[in-house]
Amino acid sequence: MRLTRYFLPTLKETPREAQIVSHRLMLQGGMIKQQQAGIYSWLPLGWRVLKNIERIVHEEQERAGHIPLLMPTLQPAELWRESGRYDAYGPEMLRITDRQNREMLYGPTNEEMITDIFRSHVSSYRDLPLTLYHIQWKFRDEMRPRFGVMRGREFLMKDGYNFDLDKEAALHAYNRHMVSYLRTYERMGLTAIPMRADSGPIGGEDTHEFLVLAETGESEVFYDDRVTGLKLGAREVDYDDRAEIAAICEEFTTLYARTDETHDAAVYEAEVPEAHRRVGRGIEVGQIFYFGTKYSEPMGAVVQGPDGRQVPVHMGSHGIGVSRLLGAIIEASHDDKGIVWPEGVTPFHAGVVNLRAGDGDCDAACAAIEAGLAARGLEALVDDRDARAGEKFGTMDLIGLPWRVTVGPRGLKDGKVELTSRRTGEAEEMSVEAVIDRIATIYGR
Amino acid sequence: MRLTRYFLPTLKETPREAQIVSHRLMLQGGMIKQQQAGIYSWLPLGWRVLKNIERIVHEEQERAGHIPLLMPTLQPAELWRESGRYDAYGPEMLRITDRQNREMLYGPTNEEMITDIFRSHVSSYRDLPLTLYHIQWKFRDEMRPRFGVMRGREFLMKDGYNFDLDKEAALHAYNRHMVSYLRTYERMGLTAIPMRADSGPIGGEDTHEFLVLAETGESEVFYDDRVTGLKLGAREVDYDDRAEIAAICEEFTTLYARTDETHDAAVYEAEVPEAHRRVGRGIEVGQIFYFGTKYSEPMGAVVQGPDGRQVPVHMGSHGIGVSRLLGAIIEASHDDKGIVWPEGVTPFHAGVVNLRAGDGDCDAACAAIEAGLAARGLEALVDDRDARAGEKFGTMDLIGLPWRVTVGPRGLKDGKVELTSRRTGEAEEMSVEAVIDRIATIYGR
């Protein structure tokens, strides 16, 4: 993509409304535009990152055997009356009346609707286990929306729901979600620590939140610092193997790690050697719940068991804050020049700076790099503006593409361009062909 | 995907509420579930087709040089007051009040918001031409929602907006959209005829609707039957070449084709030889508009022209009914047994019927076919249920996968499986390897 044909409205000034760095960088980098309090347009660059995050979430959910569908944004009030949450939910629920005076709401979550889908179509234990999920826009009418997409009102979320015959099977689904989430966050370049949490309005006995450590996090967290070194890595996982999945969960949840909601100072001090105790702040990027028959009983989501008796299904719900993740990733990965995107989510795989746009050789080399990367399934953003080098480097640093290729007449005389790492600043000269190969290798293409 | 692990809740009975065949087949085929009047959940099979349609729309928009972003579903009322449409829009607009008593609405279209984005960030003719688009859920509070997703209330739509310096450039954008839409519909297996139309509440001088011929269409259409033979086909198109794009538009709009809104009996009889006159019905699947400065003037979307003077930009908007297309495709492609998906949008590339699930050889052959197709980037739905052959064939016919592979113990003794075309019913025996190759060839993999 050539920048002169793209729409990347970066800002020169520091936006006043931004209290945290991710909000500031998303505004300055031309990724979002606020349309009203807590409601954003995703400008082209922001949209690309959002799509990448969505894609990773889908891939890891499908790998775990979970099945995608899509529920609408608007829900009928009656469903929420059945579960008893319509009156309980409070003013964060956006209540709407249509032209026929029917009561609706903009869904903040989907336990009721998915239970309705389940009870309409499933009646036998033979159809279990079943985990359905979707990625859809939701709305919570926050009293004070702030921090950009981190605490917006209209937000994109993945929410999944498991239906199982008994508690043991449902706890396997819970564990399966934990492992799939660990892989999801790692692919985005994040260390997200599962911490025992409080269940809040979703309800239930077992719940873990996933927290990304960052100074701007909304939660105070207490943890054993060895927990930050745990990695799922590239290991093969059989999501049907209950023992294997449970063992991974144990590996990641044995070391002490809790939010202020569940923190227990006595346990913390007894379990964590003093040298490993850490108190910090964390951004919540996901949460998983097991809540048994809390929704299936009042809503009549029952199946016929192997013995012929009707039993309510055991359920859980499992969420990832898709739009919020953009903010969390930036909070965890930036420097004073701008964003530093992890390779897994970067909006373009590489930036190409043309130091002399309009010069035949420079233009041709840029076009060759763009085409060579495209042939390997990689996308480049080529800065072909009529602007000074400093401005072009500044834009690339701000928007944080992990790899920059600099193309100038001096280097081209020797057949060389320069590849620079955004993260380390290290630069190396090489030929056009070599730079294409190098970038393709970095991305495993 | 194995059917026993999937969620495909087909219905045995004919649903009473369905007045048209696409609505009936989407309900029977387990593709959608109505959650309230005109608001649907997209069950897994329906979701897959929706995603395929979305993908094709994105690919053809990006090919034409249009830039994706994403605007939110909820919009502030003030923006619509600026254009004068807030009061004019009527009861189809879903008006919402938040907890702070701010007036909002669920966007039925996005001319105002995109104009706001444009005016906030673009101030020079040097940044033109620019075409931005998104695919987002919208809401129109239809008095009588009906025909399933064809006339729903919450619906998915692609809407794009061009910003150009003058009328000539804007008409090129109009033409570019027409050509990109022709390719979009052809890839979905549809013949969609551009017909001169009425502009309605969007406004403007020039507008074409794209209509798919079908008995259940909401519009009466009058056309020269030679228009149905026009095809864009595989020809290479340079979307920057104004003359080439204009010539394609002329090719597709010269023969008489109008809806009842713009039909002129005198012109029809003068221009169309009697043998070619046809009166039928059509389903609208898209519309393009050129409306000049209708929004840019009242909303102050101006740029500095080459002569230094401030001029309002020339705009148009261009929509494709993404969710509605599922209905339109089924209306155009079905038989008395069920849906017949065009290859471009089919939810799975092939269905594999295991005639003896549990038999080692049959299970292994099905797994080999699924894996062999997956290695070519193709997805199979394997019916591994413990059910009779007739039931399995019935399900495959109902959900309309274009190619079915039948695997049974008798054929396997000779190393053969059977490949059947859903469209023609023609069947051919071949080896497991040959069937993988054949299906891959059909899909160009």
Short mmCIF file of C-alpha atoms in Angstrom, two decimals, chain A residues 1 4-7 9-11 32-37 39-45 47-48 50-51 54 58 62 65-79 91-92 94-100 102-106 113 116-118 120-122 126-127 129-130 132-133 136-137 139 141-145 153-154 240 379, chain B residues 1 4-7 9-11 32-37 39-45 47-48 50-51 54 58 62 65-79 91-92 94-100 102-106 113 116-118 120-122 126-127 129-130 132-133 136-137 139 141-145 153-154 240 379:
data_model
loop_
_atom_site.label_atom_id
_atom_site.label_comp_id
_atom_site.label_asym_id
_atom_site.label_seq_id
_atom_site.Cartn_x
_atom_site.Cartn_y
_atom_site.Cartn_z
CA MET A 1 0.00 0.00 0.00
CA THR A 4 -0.23 8.67 -0.77
CA ARG A 5 -3.18 6.43 -1.64
CA TYR A 6 -3.91 5.43 1.96
CA PHE A 7 -5.75 7.23 4.73
CA PRO A 9 -4.35 10.83 9.48
CA THR A 10 -1.58 11.10 12.08
CA LEU A 11 -1.70 14.03 14.49
CA ILE A 32 -9.11 5.75 16.01
CA LYS A 33 -11.41 8.74 16.12
CA GLN A 34 -13.81 9.34 18.97
CA GLN A 35 -17.38 9.83 17.70
CA GLN A 36 -18.93 10.36 21.13
CA ALA A 37 -17.96 9.46 24.69
CA ILE A 39 -17.55 5.25 21.04
CA TYR A 40 -14.88 5.13 18.36
CA SER A 41 -14.41 4.81 14.66
CA TRP A 42 -11.57 2.49 13.75
CA LEU A 43 -9.56 4.32 11.11
CA PRO A 44 -7.82 2.14 8.51
CA LEU A 45 -4.66 1.42 10.51
CA TRP A 47 -9.00 -1.54 11.74
CA ARG A 48 -6.13 -3.65 10.43
CA LEU A 50 -8.38 -5.13 15.15
CA LYS A 51 -8.82 -7.62 12.29
CA GLU A 54 -9.90 -11.08 15.68
CA HIS A 58 -10.80 -17.22 15.78
CA GLU A 62 -11.33 -23.22 16.28
CA GLY A 65 -12.74 -27.27 18.84
CA HIS A 66 -15.03 -24.34 19.61
CA ILE A 67 -17.63 -23.43 17.01
CA PRO A 68 -18.18 -19.88 15.72
CA LEU A 69 -21.60 -18.36 15.15
CA LEU A 70 -22.90 -14.82 15.44
CA MET A 71 -25.61 -13.43 17.68
CA PRO A 72 -27.14 -10.01 17.01
CA THR A 73 -26.20 -6.86 18.93
CA LEU A 74 -29.80 -6.22 20.03
CA GLN A 75 -31.59 -8.63 22.35
CA PRO A 76 -35.18 -8.87 23.58
CA ALA A 77 -35.73 -7.87 27.22
CA GLU A 78 -37.86 -11.01 27.84
CA LEU A 79 -34.81 -13.27 27.70
CA PRO A 91 -27.77 1.47 34.36
CA GLU A 92 -24.81 0.01 32.42
CA LEU A 94 -28.46 0.25 27.34
CA ARG A 95 -32.22 -0.22 27.20
CA ILE A 96 -34.04 0.53 23.97
CA THR A 97 -37.68 0.71 22.91
CA ASP A 98 -38.57 0.08 19.27
CA ARG A 99 -41.40 1.62 17.23
CA GLN A 100 -43.79 -1.10 18.41
CA ARG A 102 -41.05 -3.64 22.43
CA GLU A 103 -38.33 -3.57 25.05
CA MET A 104 -34.88 -4.43 23.77
CA LEU A 105 -31.32 -3.92 24.92
CA TYR A 106 -27.89 -3.64 23.34
CA MET A 113 -29.30 -15.67 24.20
CA ASP A 116 -31.99 -19.82 24.29
CA ILE A 117 -30.29 -21.08 21.13
CA PHE A 118 -29.15 -24.20 22.94
CA SER A 120 -34.25 -24.54 21.10
CA HIS A 121 -32.10 -27.08 19.31
CA VAL A 122 -30.37 -29.51 21.67
CA ARG A 126 -25.35 -37.19 22.61
CA ASP A 127 -24.98 -33.66 21.22
CA PRO A 129 -19.96 -31.46 24.63
CA LEU A 130 -20.65 -28.25 22.74
CA LEU A 132 -20.22 -22.04 20.82
CA TYR A 133 -18.66 -18.60 20.57
CA GLN A 136 -19.54 -9.26 18.25
CA TRP A 137 -19.96 -5.61 19.23
CA PHE A 139 -22.33 -2.08 24.74
CA ASP A 141 -23.07 2.35 29.28
CA GLU A 142 -20.06 3.20 31.47
CA MET A 143 -20.63 6.20 33.71
CA ARG A 144 -17.19 7.57 32.88
CA PRO A 145 -15.80 6.05 29.69
CA ARG A 153 -18.85 1.86 25.73
CA GLU A 154 -19.20 0.13 22.34
CA ASP A 240 -9.47 -33.48 23.95
CA GLU A 379 1.97 -6.45 3.19
CA MET B 1 -15.26 -30.77 10.37
CA THR B 4 -20.99 -35.07 15.30
CA ARG B 5 -18.73 -32.33 16.65
CA TYR B 6 -20.48 -29.52 14.80
CA PHE B 7 -23.69 -27.64 15.54
CA PRO B 9 -29.58 -27.95 13.94
CA THR B 10 -31.59 -28.76 10.81
CA LEU B 11 -35.37 -28.83 11.11
CA ILE B 32 -30.37 -18.82 11.28
CA LYS B 33 -32.59 -18.51 14.32
CA GLN B 34 -34.96 -15.62 14.80
CA GLN B 35 -34.42 -13.90 18.16
CA GLN B 36 -37.13 -11.30 17.73
CA ALA B 37 -38.96 -9.79 14.77
CA ILE B 39 -33.40 -9.93 14.24
CA TYR B 40 -31.48 -13.17 13.73
CA SER B 41 -28.68 -15.22 15.16
CA TRP B 42 -26.41 -16.63 12.50
CA LEU B 43 -25.93 -20.27 13.39
CA PRO B 44 -22.58 -21.82 12.46
CA LEU B 45 -23.47 -22.77 8.87
CA TRP B 47 -22.14 -17.60 9.73
CA ARG B 48 -19.73 -19.34 7.37
CA LEU B 50 -21.91 -14.64 5.72
CA LYS B 51 -18.12 -14.58 6.26
CA GLU B 54 -17.96 -10.46 3.48
CA HIS B 58 -13.57 -6.87 0.97
CA GLU B 62 -9.58 -3.41 -1.95
CA GLY B 65 -8.41 0.80 -4.33
CA HIS B 66 -11.04 1.48 -1.68
CA ILE B 67 -9.87 1.62 1.91
CA PRO B 68 -11.53 -0.32 4.76
CA LEU B 69 -12.20 1.16 8.19
CA LEU B 70 -14.96 0.58 10.72
CA MET B 71 -17.47 3.01 12.13
CA PRO B 72 -19.47 2.15 15.26
CA THR B 73 -23.08 0.97 15.20
CA LEU B 74 -24.28 3.82 17.44
CA GLN B 75 -24.12 7.42 16.25
CA PRO B 76 -24.76 10.75 17.97
CA ALA B 77 -27.98 12.52 16.98
CA GLU B 78 -26.14 15.85 16.53
CA LEU B 79 -24.43 14.64 13.37
CA PRO B 91 -39.75 5.95 12.49
CA GLU B 92 -37.38 3.52 10.73
CA LEU B 94 -34.01 3.50 16.00
CA ARG B 95 -33.54 6.37 18.43
CA ILE B 96 -31.83 5.69 21.74
CA THR B 97 -31.18 7.70 24.88
CA ASP B 98 -28.21 6.81 27.07
CA ARG B 99 -27.90 7.10 30.86
CA GLN B 100 -26.72 10.71 30.52
CA ARG B 102 -27.67 11.96 25.27
CA GLU B 103 -29.58 11.28 22.06
CA MET B 104 -28.10 8.54 19.92
CA LEU B 105 -29.29 6.32 17.11
CA TYR B 106 -28.45 2.90 15.70
CA MET B 113 -20.33 10.03 10.16
CA ASP B 116 -17.37 13.98 9.88
CA ILE B 117 -14.28 11.75 9.71
CA PHE B 118 -13.30 13.30 6.40
CA SER B 120 -11.71 16.22 10.70
CA HIS B 121 -8.68 14.96 8.86
CA VAL B 122 -8.56 16.04 5.22
CA ARG B 126 -3.72 16.50 -2.62
CA ASP B 127 -5.30 13.86 -0.37
CA PRO B 129 -9.30 10.93 -4.47
CA LEU B 130 -10.30 8.95 -1.40
CA LEU B 132 -13.47 4.75 2.45
CA TYR B 133 -15.81 1.88 3.22
CA GLN B 136 -20.94 -3.07 9.73
CA TRP B 137 -24.26 -3.99 11.35
CA PHE B 139 -30.60 -1.15 11.93
CA ASP B 141 -36.92 -0.43 12.31
CA GLU B 142 -39.07 -1.89 9.55
CA MET B 143 -42.80 -1.77 10.29
CA ARG B 144 -43.24 -5.33 9.03
CA PRO B 145 -39.96 -7.21 8.97
CA ARG B 153 -34.16 -5.04 11.03
CA GLU B 154 -30.56 -5.68 12.12
CA ASP B 240 -7.49 3.95 -12.37
CA GLU B 379 -12.81 -27.56 4.09
#
